[in-house]
Amino acid sequence: MKQFVLLVSLICLFFACQSPARRAEALIDAADSLSGIAPDSALWLICSIDPDTLPTERLRARHALVHSMILDKCFIDLQDDSLILPAVEYFAEHGSNRERMQTYYYWARIAENAQQFTLSSERFLMAEHFLGDDTLDRYAALIARCLGDAYSLEYDFVPAVRHYRRSLDLFRALGEQVNMLRMYEYLATTYRMMGDYDGFDSIYAEVWPQAVDFDDKEMLLKLSNLKAGNDFFRGIDPRKIIDRLYATYALYHDGSVPENDYPFLALAYGELGNADSTRFFLKEIDAINFPFTLSQQTGLLYLHEQMLKLEGDMAQLINLSDYSTLISTPCLSGVNCGEVGYS
């Protein structure tokens, strides 16, 4: 932090005799440069500039763009586009293609944060358009990933896979191994959701040894969960799946069961007719104070139904079945409730 304060002091001292516009431009450029290596420091610097005091429309637009970019890099999710609008309005007419590309990208991220996915897709496509032929650009990988997310949310899996693969290839070419592994995870999840079990196994076989080499325990646990669900729906013996899961926990989670695996284990033990283990994991799920989505709630209701059937409690089963029908009605319009609740 001391080095950062010294840097800002030197910048201010160097431009003390310059015009207000030149001093402001230097500070905005410094914040932009810092954003990639020290986004928290960059945020402090950009917030020290009052945009209302900036003397030109271009500086106000650049401040708006850099401020929006830094907030995104600090994982501060804007849902209102009032901050970035000066950049949108100015760069649409006067900006370079790169300025337009960046503006549309961060404008799209704001719509995405607000769950306005149709709008975010349109803006990501505009960002991709202004990126042009500069394919070995980190923004190209980010845009492809975001478009894959948008298609996946619409359950349009073929273009989602296409964009995720493009993002994977770009992150690999850029040498960003962490992001490359994440794209493998997105691809594996998408293949699971679309029921392409062979496609999933192909991705799993490719990424598992890389995650082991990188010692990414979180990724290995996620892949293990996805593999368990994939094998379960292929009809593989649940006992073998459960044994493999516990072997993974021993290696990568100190032997304890991750919370994300509770639903699957309840399902697998229920399939085996093991009422005690099924009941145990259902109680563990119920104890988690987590805002489950509608499809996850539907999946959990299914698990509770299976538990009541194992216990032969027909009175409670009838009441639960009535509620399950009511809550699962939205799933009839295309939501893949059958698998979302289990991984």
mmCIF file of C-alpha atoms in Angstrom:
data_model
loop_
_atom_site.group_PDB
_atom_site.id
_atom_site.type_symbol
_atom_site.label_atom_id
_atom_site.label_comp_id
_atom_site.label_asym_id
_atom_site.label_seq_id
_atom_site.Cartn_x
_atom_site.Cartn_y
_atom_site.Cartn_z
ATOM 1 C CA MET A 1 0.000 0.000 0.000
ATOM 2 C CA LYS A 2 2.907 2.361 0.779
ATOM 3 C CA GLN A 3 4.290 1.776 -2.709
ATOM 4 C CA PHE A 4 0.872 2.556 -4.196
ATOM 5 C CA VAL A 5 0.574 5.843 -2.231
ATOM 6 C CA LEU A 6 4.087 6.776 -3.333
ATOM 7 C CA LEU A 7 3.166 6.048 -6.970
ATOM 8 C CA VAL A 8 0.072 8.250 -6.799
ATOM 9 C CA SER A 9 2.052 11.014 -5.078
ATOM 10 C CA LEU A 10 4.678 10.911 -7.819
ATOM 11 C CA ILE A 11 1.992 11.046 -10.513
ATOM 12 C CA CYS A 12 0.326 14.025 -8.869
ATOM 13 C CA LEU A 13 3.687 15.780 -8.367
ATOM 14 C CA PHE A 14 4.769 15.148 -11.964
ATOM 15 C CA PHE A 15 1.592 16.630 -13.383
ATOM 16 C CA ALA A 16 1.170 19.397 -10.809
ATOM 17 C CA CYS A 17 2.109 22.026 -13.376
ATOM 18 C CA GLN A 18 -0.022 20.490 -16.123
ATOM 19 C CA SER A 19 -3.560 21.388 -17.071
ATOM 20 C CA PRO A 20 -6.498 19.919 -15.066
ATOM 21 C CA ALA A 21 -7.403 17.744 -18.052
ATOM 22 C CA ARG A 22 -3.878 16.328 -18.289
ATOM 23 C CA ARG A 23 -3.706 15.625 -14.555
ATOM 24 C CA ALA A 24 -7.094 13.850 -14.607
ATOM 25 C CA GLU A 25 -6.107 11.818 -17.654
ATOM 26 C CA ALA A 26 -2.893 10.704 -15.924
ATOM 27 C CA LEU A 27 -4.803 9.530 -12.845
ATOM 28 C CA ILE A 28 -7.372 7.652 -14.955
ATOM 29 C CA ASP A 29 -4.547 6.016 -16.937
ATOM 30 C CA ALA A 30 -2.833 5.040 -13.678
ATOM 31 C CA ALA A 31 -6.036 3.464 -12.350
ATOM 32 C CA ASP A 32 -6.480 1.593 -15.634
ATOM 33 C CA SER A 33 -2.907 0.267 -15.469
ATOM 34 C CA LEU A 34 -3.284 -0.803 -11.840
ATOM 35 C CA SER A 35 -6.595 -2.590 -12.423
ATOM 36 C CA GLY A 36 -4.954 -5.771 -13.683
ATOM 37 C CA ILE A 37 -2.499 -6.215 -10.802
ATOM 38 C CA ALA A 38 -4.051 -4.321 -7.872
ATOM 39 C CA PRO A 39 -7.770 -3.739 -8.504
ATOM 40 C CA ASP A 40 -8.441 -2.610 -4.900
ATOM 41 C CA SER A 41 -5.804 0.112 -5.212
ATOM 42 C CA ALA A 42 -7.133 1.027 -8.651
ATOM 43 C CA LEU A 43 -10.617 1.387 -7.162
ATOM 44 C CA TRP A 44 -9.295 3.735 -4.450
ATOM 45 C CA LEU A 45 -7.612 5.848 -7.102
ATOM 46 C CA ILE A 46 -10.551 6.060 -9.533
ATOM 47 C CA CYS A 47 -12.918 6.929 -6.658
ATOM 48 C CA SER A 48 -10.640 9.819 -5.707
ATOM 49 C CA ILE A 49 -11.608 11.523 -8.983
ATOM 50 C CA ASP A 50 -14.877 13.459 -9.050
ATOM 51 C CA PRO A 51 -16.285 12.967 -12.582
ATOM 52 C CA ASP A 52 -18.277 16.195 -12.298
ATOM 53 C CA THR A 53 -14.997 18.140 -12.167
ATOM 54 C CA LEU A 54 -13.594 16.582 -15.344
ATOM 55 C CA PRO A 55 -13.338 19.267 -18.028
ATOM 56 C CA THR A 56 -14.166 17.251 -21.164
ATOM 57 C CA GLU A 57 -16.854 14.811 -22.239
ATOM 58 C CA ARG A 58 -14.201 12.327 -23.338
ATOM 59 C CA LEU A 59 -12.569 12.292 -19.886
ATOM 60 C CA ARG A 60 -15.952 11.748 -18.235
ATOM 61 C CA ALA A 61 -16.606 8.854 -20.630
ATOM 62 C CA ARG A 62 -13.195 7.311 -19.983
ATOM 63 C CA HIS A 63 -13.648 7.694 -16.225
ATOM 64 C CA ALA A 64 -17.035 5.946 -16.474
ATOM 65 C CA LEU A 65 -15.565 3.048 -18.462
ATOM 66 C CA VAL A 66 -12.488 2.554 -16.256
ATOM 67 C CA HIS A 67 -14.573 2.847 -13.068
ATOM 68 C CA SER A 68 -17.022 0.195 -14.349
ATOM 69 C CA MET A 69 -14.153 -2.077 -15.375
ATOM 70 C CA ILE A 70 -12.438 -1.813 -11.984
ATOM 71 C CA LEU A 71 -15.663 -2.538 -10.091
ATOM 72 C CA ASP A 72 -16.119 -5.676 -12.202
ATOM 73 C CA LYS A 73 -12.556 -6.782 -11.481
ATOM 74 C CA CYS A 74 -13.186 -6.218 -7.754
ATOM 75 C CA PHE A 75 -16.243 -8.519 -8.006
ATOM 76 C CA ILE A 76 -18.592 -5.639 -7.194
ATOM 77 C CA ASP A 77 -21.633 -6.464 -9.318
ATOM 78 C CA LEU A 78 -23.375 -3.364 -10.639
ATOM 79 C CA GLN A 79 -27.005 -3.878 -11.672
ATOM 80 C CA ASP A 80 -27.700 -0.276 -12.648
ATOM 81 C CA ASP A 81 -26.085 1.198 -15.770
ATOM 82 C CA SER A 82 -26.122 4.862 -14.688
ATOM 83 C CA LEU A 83 -22.365 4.782 -13.982
ATOM 84 C CA ILE A 84 -21.358 3.528 -17.439
ATOM 85 C CA LEU A 85 -23.886 5.507 -19.513
ATOM 86 C CA PRO A 86 -21.516 8.466 -20.161
ATOM 87 C CA ALA A 87 -19.114 5.981 -21.796
ATOM 88 C CA VAL A 88 -21.916 4.325 -23.797
ATOM 89 C CA GLU A 89 -23.215 7.658 -25.102
ATOM 90 C CA TYR A 90 -19.806 9.134 -25.949
ATOM 91 C CA PHE A 91 -17.876 6.152 -27.329
ATOM 92 C CA ALA A 92 -20.782 5.030 -29.554
ATOM 93 C CA GLU A 93 -20.030 8.048 -31.737
ATOM 94 C CA HIS A 94 -16.483 9.119 -30.924
ATOM 95 C CA GLY A 95 -14.673 6.053 -29.571
ATOM 96 C CA SER A 96 -12.221 3.638 -31.119
ATOM 97 C CA ASN A 97 -13.363 0.082 -31.782
ATOM 98 C CA ARG A 98 -11.526 -1.065 -28.654
ATOM 99 C CA GLU A 99 -13.225 1.552 -26.496
ATOM 100 C CA ARG A 100 -16.577 0.511 -27.940
ATOM 101 C CA MET A 101 -15.785 -3.162 -27.362
ATOM 102 C CA GLN A 102 -14.858 -2.604 -23.722
ATOM 103 C CA THR A 103 -17.869 -0.378 -23.137
ATOM 104 C CA TYR A 104 -20.299 -2.928 -24.565
ATOM 105 C CA TYR A 105 -18.627 -5.723 -22.593
ATOM 106 C CA TYR A 106 -18.971 -4.004 -19.211
ATOM 107 C CA TRP A 107 -22.430 -2.707 -20.128
ATOM 108 C CA ALA A 108 -23.377 -6.327 -20.877
ATOM 109 C CA ARG A 109 -21.935 -7.461 -17.538
ATOM 110 C CA ILE A 110 -24.250 -5.018 -15.758
ATOM 111 C CA ALA A 111 -27.287 -6.431 -17.598
ATOM 112 C CA GLU A 112 -26.072 -9.941 -16.768
ATOM 113 C CA ASN A 113 -25.816 -9.034 -13.062
ATOM 114 C CA ALA A 114 -29.405 -7.755 -13.256
ATOM 115 C CA GLN A 115 -30.441 -11.099 -14.835
ATOM 116 C CA GLN A 116 -31.466 -9.331 -18.060
ATOM 117 C CA PHE A 117 -29.954 -12.098 -20.145
ATOM 118 C CA THR A 118 -31.465 -11.237 -23.529
ATOM 119 C CA LEU A 119 -30.122 -7.702 -23.187
ATOM 120 C CA SER A 120 -26.725 -8.900 -21.979
ATOM 121 C CA SER A 121 -26.429 -11.299 -24.951
ATOM 122 C CA GLU A 122 -27.116 -8.469 -27.408
ATOM 123 C CA ARG A 123 -24.412 -6.335 -25.791
ATOM 124 C CA PHE A 124 -21.877 -9.184 -25.662
ATOM 125 C CA LEU A 125 -22.463 -9.751 -29.385
ATOM 126 C CA MET A 126 -21.827 -6.055 -30.036
ATOM 127 C CA ALA A 127 -18.624 -6.288 -27.986
ATOM 128 C CA GLU A 128 -17.583 -9.296 -30.068
ATOM 129 C CA HIS A 129 -18.315 -7.329 -33.247
ATOM 130 C CA PHE A 130 -16.058 -4.429 -32.222
ATOM 131 C CA LEU A 131 -13.325 -6.838 -31.117
ATOM 132 C CA GLY A 132 -12.984 -7.772 -34.785
ATOM 133 C CA ASP A 133 -10.150 -10.056 -35.837
ATOM 134 C CA ASP A 134 -8.103 -9.595 -32.671
ATOM 135 C CA THR A 135 -8.882 -13.145 -31.549
ATOM 136 C CA LEU A 136 -5.916 -13.647 -29.191
ATOM 137 C CA ASP A 137 -7.310 -11.075 -26.819
ATOM 138 C CA ARG A 138 -8.422 -11.880 -23.283
ATOM 139 C CA TYR A 139 -11.711 -10.116 -23.939
ATOM 140 C CA ALA A 140 -12.426 -12.611 -26.730
ATOM 141 C CA ALA A 141 -12.168 -15.464 -24.212
ATOM 142 C CA LEU A 142 -14.344 -13.609 -21.687
ATOM 143 C CA ILE A 143 -17.003 -12.715 -24.245
ATOM 144 C CA ALA A 144 -17.163 -16.318 -25.519
ATOM 145 C CA ARG A 145 -17.607 -17.573 -21.947
ATOM 146 C CA CYS A 146 -20.374 -15.061 -21.207
ATOM 147 C CA LEU A 147 -22.222 -15.944 -24.427
ATOM 148 C CA GLY A 148 -21.932 -19.626 -23.482
ATOM 149 C CA ASP A 149 -23.508 -18.794 -20.110
ATOM 150 C CA ALA A 150 -26.360 -16.936 -21.820
ATOM 151 C CA TYR A 151 -27.167 -19.848 -24.141
ATOM 152 C CA SER A 152 -26.881 -22.348 -21.274
ATOM 153 C CA LEU A 153 -29.402 -20.387 -19.205
ATOM 154 C CA GLU A 154 -31.819 -20.682 -22.124
ATOM 155 C CA TYR A 155 -31.136 -24.458 -22.278
ATOM 156 C CA ASP A 156 -29.783 -23.930 -25.803
ATOM 157 C CA PHE A 157 -26.859 -26.268 -25.272
ATOM 158 C CA VAL A 158 -25.336 -26.645 -28.749
ATOM 159 C CA PRO A 159 -24.288 -22.962 -29.104
ATOM 160 C CA ALA A 160 -23.383 -22.952 -25.403
ATOM 161 C CA VAL A 161 -20.890 -25.773 -26.007
ATOM 162 C CA ARG A 162 -19.532 -23.990 -29.085
ATOM 163 C CA HIS A 163 -18.833 -20.781 -27.157
ATOM 164 C CA TYR A 164 -17.391 -22.601 -24.136
ATOM 165 C CA ARG A 165 -14.993 -24.510 -26.399
ATOM 166 C CA ARG A 166 -13.902 -21.263 -28.040
ATOM 167 C CA SER A 167 -13.288 -19.723 -24.632
ATOM 168 C CA LEU A 168 -11.365 -22.825 -23.525
ATOM 169 C CA ASP A 169 -9.119 -22.685 -26.601
ATOM 170 C CA LEU A 170 -8.435 -18.975 -26.099
ATOM 171 C CA PHE A 171 -7.595 -19.310 -22.407
ATOM 172 C CA ARG A 172 -5.286 -22.207 -23.293
ATOM 173 C CA ALA A 173 -3.545 -20.081 -25.934
ATOM 174 C CA LEU A 174 -3.219 -17.231 -23.418
ATOM 175 C CA GLY A 175 -1.688 -19.587 -20.844
ATOM 176 C CA GLU A 176 -4.428 -18.967 -18.244
ATOM 177 C CA GLN A 177 -4.607 -22.426 -16.706
ATOM 178 C CA VAL A 178 -7.079 -21.552 -13.925
ATOM 179 C CA ASN A 179 -9.615 -20.138 -16.382
ATOM 180 C CA MET A 180 -8.935 -23.017 -18.761
ATOM 181 C CA LEU A 181 -9.880 -25.515 -16.029
ATOM 182 C CA ARG A 182 -13.035 -23.543 -15.276
ATOM 183 C CA MET A 183 -14.088 -23.780 -18.925
ATOM 184 C CA TYR A 184 -13.619 -27.551 -18.788
ATOM 185 C CA GLU A 185 -15.957 -27.543 -15.773
ATOM 186 C CA TYR A 186 -18.549 -25.480 -17.680
ATOM 187 C CA LEU A 187 -18.333 -27.869 -20.630
ATOM 188 C CA ALA A 188 -18.664 -30.934 -18.402
ATOM 189 C CA THR A 189 -21.697 -29.422 -16.656
ATOM 190 C CA THR A 190 -23.326 -28.566 -19.994
ATOM 191 C CA TYR A 191 -22.823 -32.068 -21.394
ATOM 192 C CA ARG A 192 -24.388 -33.468 -18.207
ATOM 193 C CA MET A 193 -27.382 -31.171 -18.504
ATOM 194 C CA MET A 194 -27.950 -32.058 -22.156
ATOM 195 C CA GLY A 195 -27.710 -35.781 -21.408
ATOM 196 C CA ASP A 196 -24.636 -36.322 -23.592
ATOM 197 C CA TYR A 197 -22.956 -38.823 -21.286
ATOM 198 C CA ASP A 198 -20.240 -39.792 -23.789
ATOM 199 C CA GLY A 199 -19.434 -36.114 -24.324
ATOM 200 C CA PHE A 200 -19.140 -35.654 -20.577
ATOM 201 C CA ASP A 201 -16.828 -38.657 -20.191
ATOM 202 C CA SER A 202 -14.586 -37.312 -22.945
ATOM 203 C CA ILE A 203 -14.233 -33.941 -21.197
ATOM 204 C CA TYR A 204 -13.794 -35.616 -17.796
ATOM 205 C CA ALA A 205 -10.972 -37.842 -19.062
ATOM 206 C CA GLU A 206 -9.224 -34.776 -20.498
ATOM 207 C CA VAL A 207 -9.530 -32.425 -17.524
ATOM 208 C CA TRP A 208 -9.170 -34.736 -14.494
ATOM 209 C CA PRO A 209 -5.375 -35.321 -14.836
ATOM 210 C CA GLN A 210 -4.856 -31.585 -15.443
ATOM 211 C CA ALA A 211 -6.771 -30.712 -12.268
ATOM 212 C CA VAL A 212 -4.676 -33.293 -10.364
ATOM 213 C CA ASP A 213 -1.436 -31.797 -11.702
ATOM 214 C CA PHE A 214 -2.641 -28.307 -10.754
ATOM 215 C CA ASP A 215 -3.747 -29.607 -7.320
ATOM 216 C CA ASP A 216 -7.101 -27.835 -7.708
ATOM 217 C CA LYS A 217 -9.021 -29.623 -4.948
ATOM 218 C CA GLU A 218 -12.181 -27.567 -5.433
ATOM 219 C CA MET A 219 -12.258 -28.466 -9.130
ATOM 220 C CA LEU A 220 -11.602 -32.147 -8.396
ATOM 221 C CA LEU A 221 -14.540 -32.284 -5.969
ATOM 222 C CA LYS A 222 -16.851 -30.598 -8.511
ATOM 223 C CA LEU A 223 -15.753 -32.989 -11.244
ATOM 224 C CA SER A 224 -16.251 -35.938 -8.904
ATOM 225 C CA ASN A 225 -19.811 -34.790 -8.196
ATOM 226 C CA LEU A 226 -20.558 -34.347 -11.905
ATOM 227 C CA LYS A 227 -19.047 -37.755 -12.718
ATOM 228 C CA ALA A 228 -21.207 -39.388 -10.034
ATOM 229 C CA GLY A 229 -24.371 -37.883 -11.508
ATOM 230 C CA ASN A 230 -23.325 -38.791 -15.038
ATOM 231 C CA ASP A 231 -22.675 -42.434 -14.085
ATOM 232 C CA PHE A 232 -25.882 -42.652 -12.040
ATOM 233 C CA PHE A 233 -28.028 -41.594 -14.987
ATOM 234 C CA ARG A 234 -26.142 -44.053 -17.206
ATOM 235 C CA GLY A 235 -27.318 -46.854 -14.910
ATOM 236 C CA ILE A 236 -24.017 -47.720 -13.229
ATOM 237 C CA ASP A 237 -24.303 -49.468 -9.857
ATOM 238 C CA PRO A 238 -24.767 -46.721 -7.189
ATOM 239 C CA ARG A 239 -22.535 -48.677 -4.786
ATOM 240 C CA LYS A 240 -19.544 -48.239 -7.096
ATOM 241 C CA ILE A 241 -20.339 -44.542 -7.521
ATOM 242 C CA ILE A 242 -20.601 -43.972 -3.763
ATOM 243 C CA ASP A 243 -17.326 -45.836 -3.106
ATOM 244 C CA ARG A 244 -15.542 -43.682 -5.694
ATOM 245 C CA LEU A 245 -16.957 -40.496 -4.159
ATOM 246 C CA TYR A 246 -15.710 -41.395 -0.679
ATOM 247 C CA ALA A 247 -12.282 -42.227 -2.096
ATOM 248 C CA THR A 248 -12.207 -38.725 -3.592
ATOM 249 C CA TYR A 249 -13.230 -37.160 -0.275
ATOM 250 C CA ALA A 250 -10.373 -39.003 1.442
ATOM 251 C CA LEU A 251 -7.875 -37.590 -1.039
ATOM 252 C CA TYR A 252 -9.130 -34.055 -1.511
ATOM 253 C CA HIS A 253 -11.497 -33.129 1.360
ATOM 254 C CA ASP A 254 -9.997 -34.649 4.532
ATOM 255 C CA GLY A 255 -12.529 -37.456 4.342
ATOM 256 C CA SER A 256 -15.553 -35.208 4.937
ATOM 257 C CA VAL A 257 -18.505 -34.971 2.551
ATOM 258 C CA PRO A 258 -18.912 -31.617 0.727
ATOM 259 C CA GLU A 259 -22.347 -30.009 1.164
ATOM 260 C CA ASN A 260 -22.859 -29.971 -2.611
ATOM 261 C CA ASP A 261 -22.813 -33.777 -2.613
ATOM 262 C CA TYR A 262 -25.561 -34.251 0.006
ATOM 263 C CA PRO A 263 -28.428 -34.343 -2.553
ATOM 264 C CA PHE A 264 -26.694 -36.873 -4.779
ATOM 265 C CA LEU A 265 -25.813 -39.153 -1.878
ATOM 266 C CA ALA A 266 -29.418 -39.005 -0.635
ATOM 267 C CA LEU A 267 -30.557 -39.979 -4.134
ATOM 268 C CA ALA A 268 -28.020 -42.806 -4.473
ATOM 269 C CA TYR A 269 -28.729 -44.286 -1.030
ATOM 270 C CA GLY A 270 -32.460 -44.010 -1.734
ATOM 271 C CA GLU A 271 -31.957 -45.963 -4.946
ATOM 272 C CA LEU A 272 -30.172 -48.643 -2.923
ATOM 273 C CA GLY A 273 -33.039 -48.749 -0.410
ATOM 274 C CA ASN A 274 -30.784 -47.581 2.441
ATOM 275 C CA ALA A 275 -33.326 -45.591 4.479
ATOM 276 C CA ASP A 276 -30.942 -44.630 7.307
ATOM 277 C CA SER A 277 -28.321 -43.035 5.043
ATOM 278 C CA THR A 278 -30.982 -41.385 2.888
ATOM 279 C CA ARG A 279 -32.634 -39.870 5.966
ATOM 280 C CA PHE A 280 -29.242 -38.691 7.293
ATOM 281 C CA PHE A 281 -28.383 -36.714 4.159
ATOM 282 C CA LEU A 282 -31.896 -35.308 3.821
ATOM 283 C CA LYS A 283 -31.612 -33.967 7.388
ATOM 284 C CA GLU A 284 -28.222 -32.484 6.509
ATOM 285 C CA ILE A 285 -29.763 -30.766 3.456
ATOM 286 C CA ASP A 286 -32.677 -29.420 5.513
ATOM 287 C CA ALA A 287 -30.192 -27.974 8.024
ATOM 288 C CA ILE A 288 -28.401 -25.927 5.353
ATOM 289 C CA ASN A 289 -29.646 -22.341 5.383
ATOM 290 C CA PHE A 290 -29.392 -21.864 1.616
ATOM 291 C CA PRO A 291 -31.853 -20.234 -0.849
ATOM 292 C CA PHE A 292 -32.480 -23.193 -3.143
ATOM 293 C CA THR A 293 -33.769 -22.459 -6.656
ATOM 294 C CA LEU A 294 -37.199 -23.692 -7.730
ATOM 295 C CA SER A 295 -35.736 -26.626 -9.667
ATOM 296 C CA GLN A 296 -33.525 -27.576 -6.710
ATOM 297 C CA GLN A 297 -36.549 -27.437 -4.394
ATOM 298 C CA THR A 298 -38.378 -29.741 -6.794
ATOM 299 C CA GLY A 299 -35.459 -32.172 -6.760
ATOM 300 C CA LEU A 300 -35.386 -32.141 -2.964
ATOM 301 C CA LEU A 301 -39.115 -32.811 -2.807
ATOM 302 C CA TYR A 302 -38.529 -35.834 -5.034
ATOM 303 C CA LEU A 303 -35.886 -37.067 -2.588
ATOM 304 C CA HIS A 304 -38.274 -36.626 0.345
ATOM 305 C CA GLU A 305 -40.931 -38.579 -1.581
ATOM 306 C CA GLN A 306 -38.474 -41.437 -2.106
ATOM 307 C CA MET A 307 -37.637 -41.391 1.614
ATOM 308 C CA LEU A 308 -41.293 -41.602 2.616
ATOM 309 C CA LYS A 309 -41.794 -44.490 0.207
ATOM 310 C CA LEU A 310 -38.875 -46.330 1.820
ATOM 311 C CA GLU A 311 -40.436 -45.761 5.227
ATOM 312 C CA GLY A 312 -43.947 -46.662 4.022
ATOM 313 C CA ASP A 313 -45.421 -43.407 5.394
ATOM 314 C CA MET A 314 -48.327 -43.090 2.968
ATOM 315 C CA ALA A 315 -50.194 -40.302 4.813
ATOM 316 C CA GLN A 316 -47.251 -37.880 4.647
ATOM 317 C CA LEU A 317 -46.452 -39.040 1.116
ATOM 318 C CA ILE A 318 -49.890 -37.983 -0.156
ATOM 319 C CA ASN A 319 -49.543 -34.499 1.377
ATOM 320 C CA LEU A 320 -46.026 -34.089 0.022
ATOM 321 C CA SER A 321 -47.061 -35.283 -3.449
ATOM 322 C CA ASP A 322 -49.770 -32.604 -3.602
ATOM 323 C CA TYR A 323 -47.256 -29.893 -2.694
ATOM 324 C CA SER A 324 -44.671 -31.339 -5.073
ATOM 325 C CA THR A 325 -47.147 -31.113 -7.980
ATOM 326 C CA LEU A 326 -47.881 -27.489 -7.122
ATOM 327 C CA ILE A 327 -44.256 -26.352 -6.855
ATOM 328 C CA SER A 328 -43.046 -28.273 -9.911
ATOM 329 C CA THR A 329 -45.686 -26.854 -12.301
ATOM 330 C CA PRO A 330 -43.256 -24.204 -13.753
ATOM 331 C CA CYS A 331 -40.874 -27.027 -14.650
ATOM 332 C CA LEU A 332 -43.297 -28.264 -17.287
ATOM 333 C CA SER A 333 -42.389 -25.289 -19.479
ATOM 334 C CA GLY A 334 -38.869 -26.486 -20.230
ATOM 335 C CA VAL A 335 -36.822 -26.276 -17.027
ATOM 336 C CA ASN A 336 -34.736 -29.419 -16.653
ATOM 337 C CA CYS A 337 -35.812 -30.194 -13.089
ATOM 338 C CA GLY A 338 -34.871 -33.836 -13.308
ATOM 339 C CA GLU A 339 -31.138 -33.297 -13.074
ATOM 340 C CA VAL A 340 -30.572 -29.754 -11.802
ATOM 341 C CA GLY A 341 -31.430 -30.719 -8.251
ATOM 342 C CA TYR A 342 -28.727 -33.360 -7.941
ATOM 343 C CA SER A 343 -25.401 -31.689 -8.713
#
